[in-house]
Tab-separated table of C-alpha atoms in Angstrom:
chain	number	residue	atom	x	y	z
A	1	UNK	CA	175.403	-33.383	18.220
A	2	UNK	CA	176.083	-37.142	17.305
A	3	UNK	CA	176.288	-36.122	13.725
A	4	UNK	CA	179.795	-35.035	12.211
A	5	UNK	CA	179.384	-31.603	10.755
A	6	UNK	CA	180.147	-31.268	6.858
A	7	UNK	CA	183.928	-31.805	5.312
A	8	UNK	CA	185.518	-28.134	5.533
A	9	UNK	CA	186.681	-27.230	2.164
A	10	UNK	CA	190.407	-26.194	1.879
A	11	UNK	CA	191.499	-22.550	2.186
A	12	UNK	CA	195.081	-22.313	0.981
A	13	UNK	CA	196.721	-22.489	4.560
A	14	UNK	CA	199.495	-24.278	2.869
A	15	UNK	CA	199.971	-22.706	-0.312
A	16	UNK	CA	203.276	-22.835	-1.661
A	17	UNK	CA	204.793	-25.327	0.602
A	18	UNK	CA	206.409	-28.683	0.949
A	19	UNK	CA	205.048	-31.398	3.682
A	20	UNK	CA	205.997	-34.594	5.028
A	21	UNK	CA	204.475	-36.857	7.243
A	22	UNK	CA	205.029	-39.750	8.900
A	23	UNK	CA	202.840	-43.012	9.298
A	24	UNK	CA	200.494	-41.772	6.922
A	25	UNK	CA	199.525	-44.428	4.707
A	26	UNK	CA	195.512	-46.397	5.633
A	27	UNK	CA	192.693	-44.580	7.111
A	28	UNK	CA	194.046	-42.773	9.992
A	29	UNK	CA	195.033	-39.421	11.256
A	30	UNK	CA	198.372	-38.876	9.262
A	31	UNK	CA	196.357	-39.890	5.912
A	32	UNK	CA	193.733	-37.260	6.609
A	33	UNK	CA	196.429	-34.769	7.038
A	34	UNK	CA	198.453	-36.032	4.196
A	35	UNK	CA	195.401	-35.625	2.191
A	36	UNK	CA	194.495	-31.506	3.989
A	37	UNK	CA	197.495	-30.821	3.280
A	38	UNK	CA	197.566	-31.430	-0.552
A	39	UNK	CA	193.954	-29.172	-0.366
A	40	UNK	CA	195.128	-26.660	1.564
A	41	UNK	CA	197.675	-26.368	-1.321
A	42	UNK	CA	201.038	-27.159	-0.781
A	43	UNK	CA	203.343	-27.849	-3.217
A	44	UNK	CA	205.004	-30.968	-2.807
A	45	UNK	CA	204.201	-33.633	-0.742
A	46	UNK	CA	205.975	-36.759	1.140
A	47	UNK	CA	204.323	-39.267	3.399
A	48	UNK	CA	205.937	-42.674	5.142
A	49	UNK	CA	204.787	-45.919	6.388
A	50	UNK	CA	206.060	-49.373	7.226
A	51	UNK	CA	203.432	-51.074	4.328
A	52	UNK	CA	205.053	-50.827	1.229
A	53	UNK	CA	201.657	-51.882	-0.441
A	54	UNK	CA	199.377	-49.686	1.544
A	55	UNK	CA	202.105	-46.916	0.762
A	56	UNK	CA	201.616	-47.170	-2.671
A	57	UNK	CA	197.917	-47.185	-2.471
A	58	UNK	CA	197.549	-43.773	-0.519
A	59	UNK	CA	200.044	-42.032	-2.736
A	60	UNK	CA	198.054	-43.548	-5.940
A	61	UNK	CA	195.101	-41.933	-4.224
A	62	UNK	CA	196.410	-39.111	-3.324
A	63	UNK	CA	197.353	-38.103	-6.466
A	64	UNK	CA	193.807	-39.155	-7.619
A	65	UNK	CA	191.632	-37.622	-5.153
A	66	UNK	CA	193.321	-34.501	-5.044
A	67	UNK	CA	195.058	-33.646	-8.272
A	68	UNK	CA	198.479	-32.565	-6.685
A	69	UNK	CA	200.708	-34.542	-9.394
A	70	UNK	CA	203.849	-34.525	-6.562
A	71	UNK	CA	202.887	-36.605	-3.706
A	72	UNK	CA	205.647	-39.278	-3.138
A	73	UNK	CA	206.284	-42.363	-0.590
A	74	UNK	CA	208.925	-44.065	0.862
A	75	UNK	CA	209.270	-46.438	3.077
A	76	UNK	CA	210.616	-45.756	6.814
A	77	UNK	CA	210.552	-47.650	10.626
A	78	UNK	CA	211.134	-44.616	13.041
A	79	UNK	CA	212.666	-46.958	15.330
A	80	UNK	CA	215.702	-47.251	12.582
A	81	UNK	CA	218.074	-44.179	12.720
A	82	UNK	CA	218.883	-45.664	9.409
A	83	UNK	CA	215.870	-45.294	7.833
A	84	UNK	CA	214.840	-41.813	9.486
A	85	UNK	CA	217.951	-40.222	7.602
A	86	UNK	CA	217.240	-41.741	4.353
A	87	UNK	CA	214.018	-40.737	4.893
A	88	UNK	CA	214.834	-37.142	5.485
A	89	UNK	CA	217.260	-36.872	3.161
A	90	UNK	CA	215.193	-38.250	0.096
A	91	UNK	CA	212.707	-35.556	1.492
A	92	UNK	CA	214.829	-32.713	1.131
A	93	UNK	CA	215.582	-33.608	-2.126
A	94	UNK	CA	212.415	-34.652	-3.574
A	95	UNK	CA	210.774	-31.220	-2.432
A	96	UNK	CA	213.272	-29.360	-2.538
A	97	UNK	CA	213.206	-28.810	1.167
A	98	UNK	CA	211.144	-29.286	3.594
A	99	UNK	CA	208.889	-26.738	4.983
A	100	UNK	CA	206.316	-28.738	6.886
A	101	UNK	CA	206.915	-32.132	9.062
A	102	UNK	CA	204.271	-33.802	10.265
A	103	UNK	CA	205.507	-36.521	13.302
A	104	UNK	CA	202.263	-39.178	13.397
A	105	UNK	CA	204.314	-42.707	13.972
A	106	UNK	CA	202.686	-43.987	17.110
A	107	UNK	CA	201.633	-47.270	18.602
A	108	UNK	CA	199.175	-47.939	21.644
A	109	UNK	CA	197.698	-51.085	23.072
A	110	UNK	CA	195.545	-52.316	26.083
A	111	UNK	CA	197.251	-53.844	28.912
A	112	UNK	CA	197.603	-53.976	32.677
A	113	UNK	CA	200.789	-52.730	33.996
A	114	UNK	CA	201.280	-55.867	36.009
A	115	UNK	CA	200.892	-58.387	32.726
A	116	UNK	CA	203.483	-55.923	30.659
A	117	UNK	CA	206.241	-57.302	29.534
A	118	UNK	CA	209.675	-55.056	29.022
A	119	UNK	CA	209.207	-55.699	25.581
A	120	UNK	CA	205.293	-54.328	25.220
A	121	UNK	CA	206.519	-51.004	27.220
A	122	UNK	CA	209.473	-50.114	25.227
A	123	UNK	CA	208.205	-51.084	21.644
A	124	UNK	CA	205.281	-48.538	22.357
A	125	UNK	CA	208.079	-45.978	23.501
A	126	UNK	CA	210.557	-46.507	21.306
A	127	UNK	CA	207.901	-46.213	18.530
A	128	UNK	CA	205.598	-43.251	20.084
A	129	UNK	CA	208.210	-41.119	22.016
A	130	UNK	CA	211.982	-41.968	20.692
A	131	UNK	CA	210.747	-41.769	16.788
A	132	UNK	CA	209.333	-38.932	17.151
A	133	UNK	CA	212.786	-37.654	18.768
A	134	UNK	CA	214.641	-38.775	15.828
A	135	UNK	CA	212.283	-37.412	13.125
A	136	UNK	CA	213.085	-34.134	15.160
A	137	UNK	CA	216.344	-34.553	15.687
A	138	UNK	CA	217.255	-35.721	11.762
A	139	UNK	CA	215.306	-32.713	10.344
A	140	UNK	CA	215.936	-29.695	12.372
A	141	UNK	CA	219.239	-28.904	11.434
A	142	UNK	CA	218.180	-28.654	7.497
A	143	UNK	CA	215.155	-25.979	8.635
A	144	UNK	CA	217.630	-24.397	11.447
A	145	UNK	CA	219.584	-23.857	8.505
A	146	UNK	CA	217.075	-22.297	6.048
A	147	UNK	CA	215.763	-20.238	9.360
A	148	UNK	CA	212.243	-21.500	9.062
A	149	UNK	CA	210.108	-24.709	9.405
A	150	UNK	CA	207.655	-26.389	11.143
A	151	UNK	CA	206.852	-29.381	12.624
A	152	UNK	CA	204.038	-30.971	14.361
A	153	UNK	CA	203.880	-33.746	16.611
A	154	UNK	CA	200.725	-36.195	17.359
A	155	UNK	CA	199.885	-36.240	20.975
A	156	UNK	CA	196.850	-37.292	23.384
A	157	UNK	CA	195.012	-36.180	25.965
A	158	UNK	CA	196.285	-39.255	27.607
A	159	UNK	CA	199.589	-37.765	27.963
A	160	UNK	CA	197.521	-35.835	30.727
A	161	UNK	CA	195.050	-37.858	32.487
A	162	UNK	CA	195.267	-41.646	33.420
A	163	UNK	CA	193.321	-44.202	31.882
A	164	UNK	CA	193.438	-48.051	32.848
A	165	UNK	CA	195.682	-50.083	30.573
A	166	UNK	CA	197.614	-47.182	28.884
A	167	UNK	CA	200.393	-47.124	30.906
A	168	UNK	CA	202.965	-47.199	28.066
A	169	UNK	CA	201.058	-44.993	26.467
A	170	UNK	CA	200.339	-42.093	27.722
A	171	UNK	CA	203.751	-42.325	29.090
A	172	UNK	CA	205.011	-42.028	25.679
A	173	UNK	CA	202.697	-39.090	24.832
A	174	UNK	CA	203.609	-37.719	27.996
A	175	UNK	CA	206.856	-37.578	26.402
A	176	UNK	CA	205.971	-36.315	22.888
A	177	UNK	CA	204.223	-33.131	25.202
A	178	UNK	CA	207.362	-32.584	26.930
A	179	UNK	CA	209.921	-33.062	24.052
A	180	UNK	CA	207.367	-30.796	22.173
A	181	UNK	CA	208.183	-27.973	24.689
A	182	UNK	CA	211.615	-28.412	25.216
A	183	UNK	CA	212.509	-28.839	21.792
A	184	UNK	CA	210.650	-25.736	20.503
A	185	UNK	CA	212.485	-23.299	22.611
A	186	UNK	CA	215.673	-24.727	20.735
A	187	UNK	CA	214.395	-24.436	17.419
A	188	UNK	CA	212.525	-21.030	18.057
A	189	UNK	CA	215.854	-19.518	18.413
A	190	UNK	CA	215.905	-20.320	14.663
A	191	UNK	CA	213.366	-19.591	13.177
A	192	UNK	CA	211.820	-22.882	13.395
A	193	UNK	CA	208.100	-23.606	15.133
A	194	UNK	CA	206.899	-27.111	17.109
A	195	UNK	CA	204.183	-27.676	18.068
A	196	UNK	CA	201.417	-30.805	18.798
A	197	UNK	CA	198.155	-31.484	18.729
A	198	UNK	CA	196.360	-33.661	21.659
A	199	UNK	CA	193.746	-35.451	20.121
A	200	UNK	CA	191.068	-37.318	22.403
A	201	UNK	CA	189.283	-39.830	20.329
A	202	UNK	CA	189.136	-40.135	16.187
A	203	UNK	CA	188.330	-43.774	15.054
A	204	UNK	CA	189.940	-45.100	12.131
A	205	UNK	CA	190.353	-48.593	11.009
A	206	UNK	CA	193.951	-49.373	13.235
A	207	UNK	CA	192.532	-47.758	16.306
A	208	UNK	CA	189.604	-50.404	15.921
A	209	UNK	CA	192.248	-53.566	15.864
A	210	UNK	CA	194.525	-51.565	18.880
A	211	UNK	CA	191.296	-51.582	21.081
A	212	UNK	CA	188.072	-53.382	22.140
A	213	UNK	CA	184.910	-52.122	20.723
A	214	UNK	CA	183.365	-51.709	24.344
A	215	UNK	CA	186.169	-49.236	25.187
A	216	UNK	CA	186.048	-47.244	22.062
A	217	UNK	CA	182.169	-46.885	22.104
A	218	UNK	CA	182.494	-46.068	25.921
A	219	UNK	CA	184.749	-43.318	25.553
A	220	UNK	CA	183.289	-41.480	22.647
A	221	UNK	CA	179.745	-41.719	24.476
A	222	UNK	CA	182.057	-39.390	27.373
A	223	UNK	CA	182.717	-36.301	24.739
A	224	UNK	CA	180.651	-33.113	24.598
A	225	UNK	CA	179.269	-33.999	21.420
A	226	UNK	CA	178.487	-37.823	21.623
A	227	UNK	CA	180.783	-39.064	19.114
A	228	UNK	CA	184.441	-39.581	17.957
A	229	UNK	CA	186.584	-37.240	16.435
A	230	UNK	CA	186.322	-37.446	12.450
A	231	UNK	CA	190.204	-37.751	11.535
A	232	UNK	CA	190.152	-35.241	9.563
A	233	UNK	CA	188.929	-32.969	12.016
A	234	UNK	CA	192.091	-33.846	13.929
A	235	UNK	CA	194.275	-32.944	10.664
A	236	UNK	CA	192.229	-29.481	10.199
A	237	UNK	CA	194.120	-28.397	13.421
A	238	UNK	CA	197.252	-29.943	12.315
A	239	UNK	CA	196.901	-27.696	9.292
A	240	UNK	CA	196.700	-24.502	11.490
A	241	UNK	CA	199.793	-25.410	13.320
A	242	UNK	CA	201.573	-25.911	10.193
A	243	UNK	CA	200.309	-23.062	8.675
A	244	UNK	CA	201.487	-19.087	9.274
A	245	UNK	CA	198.294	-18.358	10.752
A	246	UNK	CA	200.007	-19.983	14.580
A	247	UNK	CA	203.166	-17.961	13.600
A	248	UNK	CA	203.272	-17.007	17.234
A	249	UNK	CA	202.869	-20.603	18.814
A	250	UNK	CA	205.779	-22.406	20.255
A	251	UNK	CA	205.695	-25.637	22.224
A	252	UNK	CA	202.231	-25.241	23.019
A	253	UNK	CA	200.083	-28.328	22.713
A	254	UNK	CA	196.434	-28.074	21.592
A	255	UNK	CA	193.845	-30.432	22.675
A	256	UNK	CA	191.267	-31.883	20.279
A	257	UNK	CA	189.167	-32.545	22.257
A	258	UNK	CA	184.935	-32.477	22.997
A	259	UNK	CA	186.288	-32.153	26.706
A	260	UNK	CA	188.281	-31.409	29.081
A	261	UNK	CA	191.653	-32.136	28.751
């Protein structure tokens, strides 16, 4: 089945509460949640990026595409503790709370461990693994607080299986898995849920710049279905983590995947 089946309409999964997500300004997977979770109803909505003018664009078109009148941006660099706490904070106050985080920020690459610099390795780290650390560690005590929340962090399936090149990483998402688990069994004791999804393959436009066309078109001939994930179908399971409907789900990581894992 080459062909991607038809856009899922929205179901109210998220009715009634506030979301923010990170790196979710373009055509990737954090704008396809951003944009599930304004249909699946929730009330408020924040999203970050690093591109103050393609910020400004998805939140314009947010609004626009979807009708939900509070959808607001603001800039943020998870690799500045600086920016993750104004970030947070502006988020609390803006929705009034926030119910729903959504940790996308990543950054991959192609390269040979033998040609990688220091630099190369920890950039993808620091972005991939360490921002999603502060993210969790900035915005946990306001849900621990309130005794509910949820976040969801982006994975891969390369966090379990090796692939030439993607040394740094799947090391990083390697990471994400494991801070995923640990981290849950803290919050859980509060009320709050993590949780991440694994995707396999979903093109978008900055996957297509991060790596070669050859590589791309030979991995998504490998799935079960004979094609790359749609992003959105990536942010439909997002939505169910978010959502009460995995109220029993802690630290578990879902693959989205046309194969095994």
């Amino acid at each position: 089945m080459k062909q991607a089946p038809e856009y899922v309409a929205g179901h109210g999964l998220l009715k009634g509460k506030s979301v923010l997500i990170t790196a979710a300004a373009g055509a990737g997977i954090g704008f396809a949640a951003a944009r599930r979770a304004a249909e699946e109803g929730c009330r408020a909505l924040m999203i970050s990026d690093i591109h103050p003018r393609r910020l400004d664009e998805a939140v314009t078109r947010l609004r626009a595409e979807t009708g939900l009148e509070q959808v607001y941006g603001q800039i943020c660099d998870v690799t500045n503790q600086q920016d993750v706490s104004t970030l947070v904070q502006l988020a609390e106050s803006k929705l009034a709370g926030i119910d729903v985080l959504i940790n996308n920020a990543g950054l991959g690459g192609q390269k040979n461990v033998v040609d990688m610099s220091d630099n190369e390795w920890s950039t993808v780290l620091d972005i991939t693994l360490t921002g999603t650390f502060r993210m969790i560690r900035e915005i946990l005590p306001h849900m621990q607080a309130r005794g509910h929340g949820v976040i969801v962090n982006n994975a891969s399936v390369l966090g379990w299986r090796a692939q030439k090149e993607q040394a740094h990483y799947a090391a990083a998402k390697a990471g994400v898995m494991a801070l995923t688990r640990c981290s849950a069994l803290e919050a859980a004791e509060h009320g709050v849920r993590i949780n991440a999804v694994s995707p396999s393959i979903a093109l978008h436009d900055f996957l297509k710049k991060a790596s070669s066309e050859e590589l791309l078109n030979q991995l998504a001939s490998k799935e079960a279905f004979g094609r790359a994930a749609e992003v959105w179908e990536v942010a439909n399971v997002m939505m169910f983590l978010a959502s009460d409907y995995s109220s029993y789900m802690a630290g578990e990581v879902v693959s989205v995947s046309s194969q095994q894992a």
